[in-house]
């Protein structure tokens, strides 16, 4: 059994646009969009880390044994922020920010 989140206080028309079934002509968010944003931001974070690796090492050198943890945490943080940024950019380009 799979539980589906249903926002309280929304009408049936609003729920159909949230779920993205397209009954009223609206297109919902597809899983492919999330996957593309995730992979794109991961590639962005890895490339950025590879380009800035000497700087990251010099900044974290004083941490000793925790230096690698700081580097990985930085890459994960950039990945997460990039993912959010790519998702927001996708939503803006898809025109889903406008209220009907």
GROMACS .gro file of C-alpha atoms in nm:
model
  100
    1UNK     CA    1   0.000   0.000   0.000
    2UNK     CA    2   0.140   0.335  -0.105
    3UNK     CA    3   0.040   0.650   0.078
    4UNK     CA    4  -0.004   0.960  -0.135
    5UNK     CA    5   0.015   1.306   0.016
    6UNK     CA    6  -0.304   1.504  -0.035
    7UNK     CA    7  -0.287   1.869   0.071
    8UNK     CA    8  -0.568   1.972   0.305
    9UNK     CA    9  -0.815   2.229   0.184
   10UNK     CA   10  -0.756   2.188  -0.186
   11UNK     CA   11  -1.032   2.138  -0.433
   12UNK     CA   12  -1.047   1.851  -0.681
   13UNK     CA   13  -0.932   2.076  -0.966
   14UNK     CA   14  -0.627   2.188  -0.767
   15UNK     CA   15  -0.547   1.828  -0.676
   16UNK     CA   16  -0.551   1.726  -1.043
   17UNK     CA   17  -0.302   1.997  -1.129
   18UNK     CA   18  -0.083   1.895  -0.835
   19UNK     CA   19  -0.083   1.530  -0.935
   20UNK     CA   20  -0.022   1.623  -1.300
   21UNK     CA   21  -0.270   1.387  -1.461
   22UNK     CA   22  -0.350   1.648  -1.727
   23UNK     CA   23  -0.732   1.624  -1.707
   24UNK     CA   24  -0.771   2.001  -1.723
   25UNK     CA   25  -0.492   2.063  -1.973
   26UNK     CA   26  -0.220   2.121  -1.717
   27UNK     CA   27   0.098   1.921  -1.721
   28UNK     CA   28   0.246   1.810  -1.390
   29UNK     CA   29   0.606   1.756  -1.296
   30UNK     CA   30   0.746   1.440  -1.452
   31UNK     CA   31   1.002   1.217  -1.275
   32UNK     CA   32   1.238   1.262  -1.570
   33UNK     CA   33   1.266   1.631  -1.482
   34UNK     CA   34   1.385   1.549  -1.130
   35UNK     CA   35   1.632   1.290  -1.255
   36UNK     CA   36   1.772   1.525  -1.518
   37UNK     CA   37   1.817   1.803  -1.263
   38UNK     CA   38   1.982   1.563  -1.018
   39UNK     CA   39   2.226   1.423  -1.272
   40UNK     CA   40   2.298   1.764  -1.419
   41UNK     CA   41   2.376   1.915  -1.081
   42UNK     CA   42   2.592   1.614  -0.985
   43UNK     CA   43   2.797   1.656  -1.303
   44UNK     CA   44   2.822   2.029  -1.231
   45UNK     CA   45   2.941   1.966  -0.872
   46UNK     CA   46   3.201   1.706  -0.977
   47UNK     CA   47   3.338   1.925  -1.257
   48UNK     CA   48   3.354   2.225  -1.027
   49UNK     CA   49   3.529   2.019  -0.760
   50UNK     CA   50   3.779   1.888  -1.014
   51UNK     CA   51   3.856   2.239  -1.134
   52UNK     CA   52   3.886   2.382  -0.783
   53UNK     CA   53   4.049   2.079  -0.620
   54UNK     CA   54   4.382   2.249  -0.540
   55UNK     CA   55   4.196   2.537  -0.376
   56UNK     CA   56   3.975   2.297  -0.176
   57UNK     CA   57   4.279   2.105  -0.055
   58UNK     CA   58   4.464   2.419   0.049
   59UNK     CA   59   4.158   2.549   0.236
   60UNK     CA   60   4.099   2.223   0.422
   61UNK     CA   61   4.465   2.125   0.481
   62UNK     CA   62   4.460   2.260   0.837
   63UNK     CA   63   4.177   2.023   0.933
   64UNK     CA   64   4.409   1.723   0.912
   65UNK     CA   65   4.220   1.397   0.902
   66UNK     CA   66   3.888   1.578   0.856
   67UNK     CA   67   4.003   1.745   0.535
   68UNK     CA   68   3.852   1.479   0.309
   69UNK     CA   69   3.525   1.497   0.501
   70UNK     CA   70   3.516   1.873   0.447
   71UNK     CA   71   3.586   1.831   0.075
   72UNK     CA   72   3.314   1.570   0.032
   73UNK     CA   73   3.071   1.779   0.236
   74UNK     CA   74   3.144   2.077   0.013
   75UNK     CA   75   3.078   1.875  -0.302
   76UNK     CA   76   2.752   1.740  -0.157
   77UNK     CA   77   2.646   2.092  -0.058
   78UNK     CA   78   2.719   2.224  -0.409
   79UNK     CA   79   2.529   1.927  -0.553
   80UNK     CA   80   2.224   2.001  -0.338
   81UNK     CA   81   2.225   2.373  -0.410
   82UNK     CA   82   2.276   2.305  -0.780
   83UNK     CA   83   1.987   2.059  -0.780
   84UNK     CA   84   1.757   2.317  -0.623
   85UNK     CA   85   1.878   2.579  -0.868
   86UNK     CA   86   1.825   2.354  -1.170
   87UNK     CA   87   1.477   2.258  -1.048
   88UNK     CA   88   1.382   2.624  -1.003
   89UNK     CA   89   1.522   2.710  -1.344
   90UNK     CA   90   1.328   2.422  -1.503
   91UNK     CA   91   1.004   2.532  -1.336
   92UNK     CA   92   1.059   2.890  -1.449
   93UNK     CA   93   1.132   2.786  -1.809
   94UNK     CA   94   0.829   2.553  -1.810
   95UNK     CA   95   0.605   2.842  -1.705
   96UNK     CA   96   0.466   2.672  -1.396
   97UNK     CA   97   0.524   2.971  -1.167
   98UNK     CA   98   0.233   3.167  -1.306
   99UNK     CA   99  -0.096   3.133  -1.122
  100UNK     CA  100  -0.405   3.065  -1.339
   0.00000   0.00000   0.00000
